[in-house]
Amino acid sequence: MDMRLETLICDNYRNLNDNDKHIWSFILNNKKKCESMSIQELASSCNVSHTTILRFAQKLGLNGYSELKFYLKLDNQNNKTPVFDKIEYTKVFDDINKTMNVLVERDFTDVCKLLDTCNRIYAYGSGEVQNNAVKELKRTLLSIGELVNVLEGKEELKTISKYMKEDDIIFLYSLSGENKLVNDFAENLKRKGIKVISISRSGNNTLSKISDISIEFYTHEAARLDNDLNIIIGSQFFLVNEFLLLKYIEHKYSKN
């Protein structure tokens, strides 16, 4: 599991409101100071209630404020002077190459058969990049006559789960695979017999274990900026989409 706050923010960004983003901005710019703050002190500094701080932590999938401070302490301990090494170009190239090799060799028959037999297709992305990838999936599959229903926000997940049937499928896009909202949603759907297809970073993550089908890719933290924001390349989400399209076209033509 990725132990950085930035990853939790990225994976849960769509669930954050303006107050949450203001709290994160303050924490990001005052990490060392926040490490020793009580919840009341942080709430006062951000001009919000302590309940708002608690809800912010819970939206990140954390149990409460003490766990938020635990993550913050780890971040501060692991903090390094911002440096960009040109070797990262090679590492990113290797990540993309490894991802492409895995996708070329992977047998997508399991996914293609679900696309052939399902009633409705749904998709949800946990962060901004993931959401854009989900929208691209909709555009991609629409070109071959498959309609993807893109889900937006926490409340829509709660509502749609009541109406989804066993012959529906859902694609879940999550960078870390450790987004609590997404994982709880996936487990709920699995109990109803709905097939879950996850797209996430390679590793022993929770979402890949929950899913009926897991499509994984390679990426890593490529840079850390002056504000301690880590940069993780997310173009592999879109590579998965393109290969899924090609594999599905191959599947449909090979049947004829």
Tab-separated table of N, CA and C in Angstrom, residues 105-241:
chain	number	residue	atom	x	y	z
A	105	GLU	N	0.631	-9.351	-24.452
A	105	GLU	CA	0.628	-10.775	-24.158
A	105	GLU	C	-0.646	-11.233	-23.436
A	106	ARG	N	-1.340	-10.302	-22.808
A	106	ARG	CA	-2.501	-10.701	-22.001
A	106	ARG	C	-3.650	-11.185	-22.881
A	107	ASP	N	-4.283	-12.260	-22.471
A	107	ASP	CA	-5.476	-12.761	-23.139
A	107	ASP	C	-6.692	-12.015	-22.575
A	108	PHE	N	-7.308	-11.183	-23.418
A	108	PHE	CA	-8.444	-10.369	-22.986
A	108	PHE	C	-9.783	-11.081	-23.202
A	109	THR	N	-9.747	-12.388	-23.455
A	109	THR	CA	-10.991	-13.111	-23.729
A	109	THR	C	-11.984	-12.967	-22.584
A	110	ASP	N	-11.475	-12.967	-21.334
A	110	ASP	CA	-12.362	-12.847	-20.176
A	110	ASP	C	-13.150	-11.546	-20.203
A	111	VAL	N	-12.451	-10.449	-20.531
A	111	VAL	CA	-13.127	-9.147	-20.607
A	111	VAL	C	-14.066	-9.101	-21.806
A	112	CYS	N	-13.599	-9.597	-22.948
A	112	CYS	CA	-14.389	-9.542	-24.185
A	112	CYS	C	-15.689	-10.325	-24.055
A	113	LYS	N	-15.648	-11.477	-23.393
A	113	LYS	CA	-16.852	-12.279	-23.216
A	113	LYS	C	-17.870	-11.559	-22.346
A	114	LEU	N	-17.372	-10.845	-21.334
A	114	LEU	CA	-18.287	-10.061	-20.498
A	114	LEU	C	-18.922	-8.928	-21.297
A	115	LEU	N	-18.132	-8.280	-22.154
A	115	LEU	CA	-18.667	-7.210	-23.004
A	115	LEU	C	-19.718	-7.758	-23.966
A	116	ASP	N	-19.514	-8.988	-24.439
A	116	ASP	CA	-20.460	-9.614	-25.364
A	116	ASP	C	-21.789	-9.943	-24.704
A	117	THR	N	-21.743	-10.355	-23.440
A	117	THR	CA	-22.932	-10.927	-22.796
A	117	THR	C	-23.605	-10.010	-21.773
A	118	CYS	N	-22.951	-8.926	-21.402
A	118	CYS	CA	-23.514	-8.076	-20.343
A	118	CYS	C	-24.703	-7.268	-20.843
A	119	ASN	N	-25.502	-6.806	-19.908
A	119	ASN	CA	-26.633	-5.938	-20.226
A	119	ASN	C	-26.170	-4.486	-20.313
A	120	ARG	N	-25.619	-3.987	-19.209
A	120	ARG	CA	-25.141	-2.602	-19.178
A	120	ARG	C	-23.695	-2.554	-18.692
A	121	ILE	N	-22.960	-1.539	-19.190
A	121	ILE	CA	-21.566	-1.327	-18.804
A	121	ILE	C	-21.482	-0.021	-18.025
A	122	TYR	N	-20.860	-0.078	-16.850
A	122	TYR	CA	-20.630	1.113	-16.045
A	122	TYR	C	-19.124	1.302	-15.847
A	123	ALA	N	-18.737	2.534	-15.507
A	123	ALA	CA	-17.318	2.802	-15.230
A	123	ALA	C	-17.208	3.965	-14.260
A	124	TYR	N	-16.191	3.867	-13.395
A	124	TYR	CA	-15.949	4.936	-12.404
A	124	TYR	C	-14.451	5.092	-12.194
A	125	GLY	N	-13.991	6.343	-12.142
A	125	GLY	CA	-12.597	6.643	-11.863
A	125	GLY	C	-12.462	7.413	-10.568
A	126	SER	N	-11.503	7.029	-9.719
A	126	SER	CA	-11.420	7.580	-8.366
A	126	SER	C	-10.778	8.957	-8.303
A	127	GLY	N	-9.981	9.346	-9.291
A	127	GLY	CA	-9.310	10.647	-9.280
A	127	GLY	C	-9.499	11.370	-10.599
A	128	GLU	N	-8.853	12.530	-10.752
A	128	GLU	CA	-9.030	13.332	-11.959
A	128	GLU	C	-8.531	12.611	-13.205
A	129	VAL	N	-7.311	12.069	-13.143
A	129	VAL	CA	-6.762	11.337	-14.284
A	129	VAL	C	-7.610	10.108	-14.571
A	130	GLN	N	-7.990	9.402	-13.509
A	130	GLN	CA	-8.802	8.205	-13.666
A	130	GLN	C	-10.158	8.536	-14.292
A	131	ASN	N	-10.751	9.645	-13.881
A	131	ASN	CA	-12.033	10.061	-14.438
A	131	ASN	C	-11.906	10.380	-15.922
A	132	ASN	N	-10.801	11.033	-16.301
A	132	ASN	CA	-10.574	11.311	-17.720
A	132	ASN	C	-10.399	10.020	-18.510
A	133	ALA	N	-9.733	9.041	-17.902
A	133	ALA	CA	-9.552	7.752	-18.562
A	133	ALA	C	-10.890	7.032	-18.745
A	134	VAL	N	-11.766	7.154	-17.754
A	134	VAL	CA	-13.096	6.552	-17.848
A	134	VAL	C	-13.890	7.192	-18.987
A	135	LYS	N	-13.801	8.503	-19.109
A	135	LYS	CA	-14.495	9.187	-20.204
A	135	LYS	C	-13.924	8.767	-21.557
A	136	GLU	N	-12.614	8.546	-21.596
A	136	GLU	CA	-11.982	8.074	-22.824
A	136	GLU	C	-12.417	6.644	-23.137
A	137	LEU	N	-12.599	5.820	-22.093
A	137	LEU	CA	-13.118	4.473	-22.295
A	137	LEU	C	-14.498	4.530	-22.940
A	138	LYS	N	-15.328	5.447	-22.475
A	138	LYS	CA	-16.666	5.610	-23.056
A	138	LYS	C	-16.570	5.957	-24.534
A	139	ARG	N	-15.705	6.908	-24.875
A	139	ARG	CA	-15.540	7.305	-26.278
A	139	ARG	C	-15.005	6.145	-27.107
A	140	THR	N	-14.036	5.414	-26.547
A	140	THR	CA	-13.396	4.315	-27.259
A	140	THR	C	-14.383	3.196	-27.575
A	141	LEU	N	-15.130	2.748	-26.573
A	141	LEU	CA	-16.043	1.631	-26.785
A	141	LEU	C	-17.275	2.036	-27.589
A	142	LEU	N	-17.644	3.317	-27.525
A	142	LEU	CA	-18.779	3.786	-28.317
A	142	LEU	C	-18.493	3.646	-29.813
A	143	SER	N	-17.212	3.724	-30.182
A	143	SER	CA	-16.830	3.604	-31.599
A	143	SER	C	-17.125	2.215	-32.157
A	144	ILE	N	-17.300	1.222	-31.273
A	144	ILE	CA	-17.649	-0.126	-31.731
A	144	ILE	C	-19.023	-0.537	-31.208
A	145	GLY	N	-19.827	0.455	-30.854
A	145	GLY	CA	-21.220	0.201	-30.521
A	145	GLY	C	-21.512	-0.215	-29.099
A	146	GLU	N	-20.548	-0.025	-28.188
A	146	GLU	CA	-20.771	-0.373	-26.786
A	146	GLU	C	-20.900	0.902	-25.951
A	147	LEU	N	-22.000	1.039	-25.241
A	147	LEU	CA	-22.242	2.243	-24.442
A	147	LEU	C	-21.778	2.037	-23.014
A	148	VAL	N	-20.938	2.960	-22.541
A	148	VAL	CA	-20.451	2.933	-21.166
A	148	VAL	C	-21.142	4.040	-20.379
A	149	ASN	N	-21.749	3.678	-19.263
A	149	ASN	CA	-22.380	4.661	-18.381
A	149	ASN	C	-21.348	5.124	-17.355
A	150	VAL	N	-20.920	6.396	-17.473
A	150	VAL	CA	-19.900	6.944	-16.578
A	150	VAL	C	-20.558	7.435	-15.294
A	151	LEU	N	-20.072	6.963	-14.161
A	151	LEU	CA	-20.615	7.351	-12.856
A	151	LEU	C	-19.828	8.523	-12.293
A	152	GLU	N	-20.534	9.446	-11.652
A	152	GLU	CA	-19.916	10.662	-11.120
A	152	GLU	C	-20.232	10.813	-9.644
A	153	GLY	N	-19.216	10.748	-8.795
A	153	GLY	CA	-19.379	11.110	-7.398
A	153	GLY	C	-19.925	10.022	-6.494
A	154	LYS	N	-19.727	10.246	-5.193
A	154	LYS	CA	-20.078	9.280	-4.154
A	154	LYS	C	-21.569	8.983	-4.120
A	155	GLU	N	-22.398	10.013	-4.211
A	155	GLU	CA	-23.842	9.814	-4.110
A	155	GLU	C	-24.370	9.005	-5.284
A	156	GLU	N	-23.791	9.224	-6.465
A	156	GLU	CA	-24.233	8.459	-7.632
A	156	GLU	C	-23.867	6.980	-7.490
A	157	LEU	N	-22.719	6.704	-6.876
A	157	LEU	CA	-22.343	5.314	-6.625
A	157	LEU	C	-23.362	4.634	-5.722
A	158	LYS	N	-23.759	5.345	-4.661
A	158	LYS	CA	-24.732	4.773	-3.729
A	158	LYS	C	-26.059	4.500	-4.425
A	159	THR	N	-26.495	5.442	-5.254
A	159	THR	CA	-27.790	5.313	-5.915
A	159	THR	C	-27.790	4.200	-6.946
A	160	ILE	N	-26.752	4.189	-7.802
A	160	ILE	CA	-26.740	3.236	-8.921
A	160	ILE	C	-26.573	1.810	-8.445
A	161	SER	N	-25.911	1.612	-7.302
A	161	SER	CA	-25.695	0.243	-6.807
A	161	SER	C	-27.017	-0.450	-6.489
A	162	LYS	N	-28.066	0.328	-6.207
A	162	LYS	CA	-29.374	-0.245	-5.899
A	162	LYS	C	-30.044	-0.819	-7.142
A	163	TYR	N	-29.657	-0.315	-8.321
A	163	TYR	CA	-30.347	-0.689	-9.552
A	163	TYR	C	-29.530	-1.602	-10.465
A	164	MET	N	-28.264	-1.807	-10.160
A	164	MET	CA	-27.436	-2.668	-10.995
A	164	MET	C	-27.824	-4.128	-10.815
A	165	LYS	N	-27.787	-4.886	-11.916
A	165	LYS	CA	-28.201	-6.291	-11.926
A	165	LYS	C	-27.004	-7.203	-12.179
A	166	GLU	N	-27.230	-8.507	-11.995
A	166	GLU	CA	-26.160	-9.487	-12.137
A	166	GLU	C	-25.539	-9.506	-13.522
A	167	ASP	N	-26.318	-9.142	-14.541
A	167	ASP	CA	-25.779	-9.174	-15.901
A	167	ASP	C	-25.140	-7.851	-16.313
A	168	ASP	N	-24.935	-6.943	-15.351
A	168	ASP	CA	-24.197	-5.702	-15.597
A	168	ASP	C	-22.727	-5.912	-15.237
A	169	ILE	N	-21.856	-5.080	-15.797
A	169	ILE	CA	-20.435	-5.104	-15.424
A	169	ILE	C	-19.979	-3.679	-15.142
A	170	ILE	N	-18.879	-3.560	-14.396
A	170	ILE	CA	-18.344	-2.229	-14.106
A	170	ILE	C	-16.823	-2.233	-14.182
A	171	PHE	N	-16.273	-1.177	-14.776
A	171	PHE	CA	-14.838	-0.929	-14.792
A	171	PHE	C	-14.526	0.084	-13.694
A	172	LEU	N	-13.560	-0.237	-12.827
A	172	LEU	CA	-13.145	0.671	-11.765
A	172	LEU	C	-11.682	1.049	-11.958
A	173	TYR	N	-11.420	2.344	-12.111
A	173	TYR	CA	-10.069	2.859	-12.336
A	173	TYR	C	-9.553	3.487	-11.048
A	174	SER	N	-8.471	2.939	-10.507
A	174	SER	CA	-7.881	3.448	-9.268
A	174	SER	C	-6.373	3.320	-9.355
A	175	LEU	N	-5.660	4.397	-9.056
A	175	LEU	CA	-4.201	4.364	-9.173
A	175	LEU	C	-3.593	3.365	-8.194
A	176	SER	N	-3.880	3.518	-6.911
A	176	SER	CA	-3.256	2.682	-5.890
A	176	SER	C	-3.999	1.381	-5.639
A	177	GLY	N	-5.297	1.365	-5.966
A	177	GLY	CA	-6.113	0.202	-5.619
A	177	GLY	C	-6.483	0.155	-4.154
A	178	GLU	N	-6.248	1.262	-3.441
A	178	GLU	CA	-6.510	1.308	-2.004
A	178	GLU	C	-7.512	2.405	-1.637
A	179	ASN	N	-8.329	2.814	-2.598
A	179	ASN	CA	-9.367	3.807	-2.340
A	179	ASN	C	-10.527	3.136	-1.604
A	180	LYS	N	-10.795	3.571	-0.367
A	180	LYS	CA	-11.800	2.904	0.460
A	180	LYS	C	-13.192	2.963	-0.163
A	181	LEU	N	-13.558	4.131	-0.708
A	181	LEU	CA	-14.874	4.275	-1.330
A	181	LEU	C	-15.031	3.279	-2.479
A	182	VAL	N	-14.032	3.216	-3.344
A	182	VAL	CA	-14.081	2.313	-4.497
A	182	VAL	C	-14.103	0.855	-4.054
A	183	ASN	N	-13.263	0.514	-3.082
A	183	ASN	CA	-13.184	-0.878	-2.634
A	183	ASN	C	-14.465	-1.334	-1.936
A	184	ASP	N	-15.059	-0.459	-1.123
A	184	ASP	CA	-16.333	-0.789	-0.478
A	184	ASP	C	-17.427	-0.974	-1.530
A	185	PHE	N	-17.416	-0.101	-2.538
A	185	PHE	CA	-18.382	-0.177	-3.634
A	185	PHE	C	-18.212	-1.497	-4.392
A	186	ALA	N	-16.957	-1.856	-4.676
A	186	ALA	CA	-16.666	-3.100	-5.399
A	186	ALA	C	-17.140	-4.317	-4.607
A	187	GLU	N	-16.890	-4.323	-3.315
A	187	GLU	CA	-17.311	-5.458	-2.483
A	187	GLU	C	-18.834	-5.578	-2.446
A	188	ASN	N	-19.514	-4.452	-2.389
A	188	ASN	CA	-20.975	-4.447	-2.396
A	188	ASN	C	-21.509	-5.043	-3.695
A	189	LEU	N	-20.897	-4.661	-4.832
A	189	LEU	CA	-21.334	-5.187	-6.123
A	189	LEU	C	-21.049	-6.688	-6.249
A	190	LYS	N	-19.889	-7.102	-5.728
A	190	LYS	CA	-19.545	-8.525	-5.778
A	190	LYS	C	-20.588	-9.366	-5.020
A	191	ARG	N	-21.053	-8.850	-3.903
A	191	ARG	CA	-22.070	-9.574	-3.127
A	191	ARG	C	-23.365	-9.737	-3.926
A	192	LYS	N	-23.601	-8.811	-4.862
A	192	LYS	CA	-24.800	-8.878	-5.700
A	192	LYS	C	-24.567	-9.689	-6.968
A	193	GLY	N	-23.345	-10.206	-7.129
A	193	GLY	CA	-23.041	-11.025	-8.292
A	193	GLY	C	-22.663	-10.248	-9.531
A	194	ILE	N	-22.381	-8.965	-9.383
A	194	ILE	CA	-22.005	-8.109	-10.521
A	194	ILE	C	-20.503	-8.229	-10.759
A	195	LYS	N	-20.107	-8.391	-12.009
A	195	LYS	CA	-18.709	-8.564	-12.357
A	195	LYS	C	-17.965	-7.229	-12.300
A	196	VAL	N	-16.834	-7.247	-11.601
A	196	VAL	CA	-16.012	-6.049	-11.408
A	196	VAL	C	-14.688	-6.218	-12.145
A	197	ILE	N	-14.365	-5.239	-12.993
A	197	ILE	CA	-13.089	-5.216	-13.716
A	197	ILE	C	-12.306	-4.009	-13.218
A	198	SER	N	-11.133	-4.225	-12.674
A	198	SER	CA	-10.344	-3.109	-12.129
A	198	SER	C	-9.131	-2.825	-12.996
A	199	ILE	N	-8.773	-1.546	-13.045
A	199	ILE	CA	-7.559	-1.088	-13.718
A	199	ILE	C	-6.777	-0.289	-12.694
A	200	SER	N	-5.583	-0.791	-12.314
A	200	SER	CA	-4.809	-0.142	-11.258
A	200	SER	C	-3.326	-0.420	-11.440
A	201	ARG	N	-2.520	0.258	-10.631
A	201	ARG	CA	-1.078	0.073	-10.657
A	201	ARG	C	-0.710	-1.340	-10.214
A	202	SER	N	0.298	-1.896	-10.834
A	202	SER	CA	0.741	-3.248	-10.519
A	202	SER	C	1.171	-3.353	-9.058
A	203	GLY	N	0.770	-4.423	-8.422
A	203	GLY	CA	1.118	-4.624	-7.018
A	203	GLY	C	0.033	-5.402	-6.306
A	204	ASN	N	0.295	-5.770	-5.108
A	204	ASN	CA	-0.630	-6.584	-4.330
A	204	ASN	C	-1.660	-5.691	-3.652
A	205	ASN	N	-2.497	-4.997	-4.467
A	205	ASN	CA	-3.430	-4.037	-3.875
A	205	ASN	C	-4.801	-4.661	-3.624
A	206	THR	N	-5.563	-4.003	-2.772
A	206	THR	CA	-6.846	-4.539	-2.323
A	206	THR	C	-7.855	-4.659	-3.454
A	207	LEU	N	-7.940	-3.644	-4.327
A	207	LEU	CA	-8.942	-3.666	-5.388
A	207	LEU	C	-8.720	-4.830	-6.350
A	208	SER	N	-7.467	-5.107	-6.681
A	208	SER	CA	-7.186	-6.210	-7.597
A	208	SER	C	-7.623	-7.552	-6.999
A	209	LYS	N	-7.546	-7.654	-5.670
A	209	LYS	CA	-7.981	-8.892	-5.005
A	209	LYS	C	-9.505	-9.023	-5.013
A	210	ILE	N	-10.196	-7.909	-4.860
A	210	ILE	CA	-11.658	-7.928	-4.835
A	210	ILE	C	-12.224	-8.236	-6.216
A	211	SER	N	-11.592	-7.717	-7.254
A	211	SER	CA	-12.144	-7.744	-8.605
A	211	SER	C	-12.209	-9.152	-9.187
A	212	ASP	N	-13.181	-9.342	-10.068
A	212	ASP	CA	-13.255	-10.587	-10.837
A	212	ASP	C	-12.136	-10.628	-11.864
A	213	ILE	N	-11.855	-9.474	-12.464
A	213	ILE	CA	-10.792	-9.357	-13.460
A	213	ILE	C	-9.956	-8.130	-13.113
A	214	SER	N	-8.651	-8.291	-13.070
A	214	SER	CA	-7.748	-7.184	-12.749
A	214	SER	C	-6.791	-6.942	-13.918
A	215	ILE	N	-6.767	-5.710	-14.405
A	215	ILE	CA	-5.812	-5.304	-15.442
A	215	ILE	C	-4.852	-4.320	-14.787
A	216	GLU	N	-3.568	-4.674	-14.735
A	216	GLU	CA	-2.602	-3.855	-14.017
A	216	GLU	C	-1.557	-3.269	-14.965
A	217	PHE	N	-1.000	-2.138	-14.565
A	217	PHE	CA	0.044	-1.488	-15.359
A	217	PHE	C	1.174	-1.048	-14.441
A	218	TYR	N	2.277	-0.628	-15.050
A	218	TYR	CA	3.456	-0.223	-14.286
A	218	TYR	C	3.602	1.291	-14.299
A	219	THR	N	3.872	1.852	-13.132
A	219	THR	CA	4.210	3.266	-13.015
A	219	THR	C	4.908	3.471	-11.670
A	220	HIS	N	5.451	4.658	-11.451
A	220	HIS	CA	6.137	4.941	-10.183
A	220	HIS	C	6.193	6.450	-9.975
A	221	GLU	N	6.631	6.868	-8.783
A	221	GLU	CA	6.802	8.290	-8.501
A	221	GLU	C	8.016	8.784	-9.278
A	222	ALA	N	7.773	9.626	-10.284
A	222	ALA	CA	8.841	10.065	-11.186
A	222	ALA	C	9.530	11.343	-10.721
A	223	ALA	N	8.847	12.144	-9.913
A	223	ALA	CA	9.439	13.409	-9.454
A	223	ALA	C	8.698	13.904	-8.234
A	224	ARG	N	9.375	14.737	-7.452
A	224	ARG	CA	8.754	15.402	-6.314
A	224	ARG	C	9.091	16.878	-6.402
A	225	LEU	N	8.058	17.717	-6.344
A	225	LEU	CA	8.241	19.150	-6.553
A	225	LEU	C	8.545	19.859	-5.236
A	226	ASP	N	8.755	21.174	-5.342
A	226	ASP	CA	9.118	21.971	-4.168
A	226	ASP	C	8.051	21.938	-3.084
A	227	ASN	N	6.785	21.780	-3.504
A	227	ASN	CA	5.704	21.710	-2.517
A	227	ASN	C	5.484	20.287	-2.020
A	228	ASP	N	6.455	19.397	-2.290
A	228	ASP	CA	6.428	17.998	-1.861
A	228	ASP	C	5.319	17.207	-2.543
A	229	LEU	N	4.828	17.702	-3.686
A	229	LEU	CA	3.834	16.981	-4.468
A	229	LEU	C	4.541	15.974	-5.352
A	230	ASN	N	4.134	14.718	-5.261
A	230	ASN	CA	4.786	13.701	-6.080
A	230	ASN	C	4.075	13.551	-7.420
A	231	ILE	N	4.845	13.302	-8.454
A	231	ILE	CA	4.339	13.177	-9.812
A	231	ILE	C	4.404	11.715	-10.225
A	232	ILE	N	3.241	11.148	-10.532
A	232	ILE	CA	3.154	9.772	-11.002
A	232	ILE	C	2.535	9.791	-12.391
A	233	ILE	N	3.212	9.204	-13.362
A	233	ILE	CA	2.729	9.199	-14.739
A	233	ILE	C	1.500	8.305	-14.846
A	234	GLY	N	0.401	8.863	-15.404
A	234	GLY	CA	-0.857	8.119	-15.480
A	234	GLY	C	-1.312	7.786	-16.879
A	235	SER	N	-0.438	7.972	-17.878
A	235	SER	CA	-0.840	7.710	-19.263
A	235	SER	C	-1.158	6.243	-19.507
A	236	GLN	N	-0.679	5.365	-18.615
A	236	GLN	CA	-0.928	3.940	-18.805
A	236	GLN	C	-2.411	3.586	-18.696
A	237	PHE	N	-3.197	4.403	-17.966
A	237	PHE	CA	-4.645	4.192	-17.957
A	237	PHE	C	-5.189	4.212	-19.379
A	238	PHE	N	-4.678	5.134	-20.182
A	238	PHE	CA	-5.162	5.301	-21.549
A	238	PHE	C	-4.617	4.209	-22.466
A	239	LEU	N	-3.421	3.705	-22.163
A	239	LEU	CA	-2.884	2.568	-22.907
A	239	LEU	C	-3.790	1.341	-22.733
A	240	VAL	N	-4.245	1.133	-21.508
A	240	VAL	CA	-5.153	0.015	-21.243
A	240	VAL	C	-6.399	0.151	-22.107
A	241	ASN	N	-6.954	1.356	-22.190
A	241	ASN	CA	-8.143	1.592	-23.016
A	241	ASN	C	-7.899	1.212	-24.470
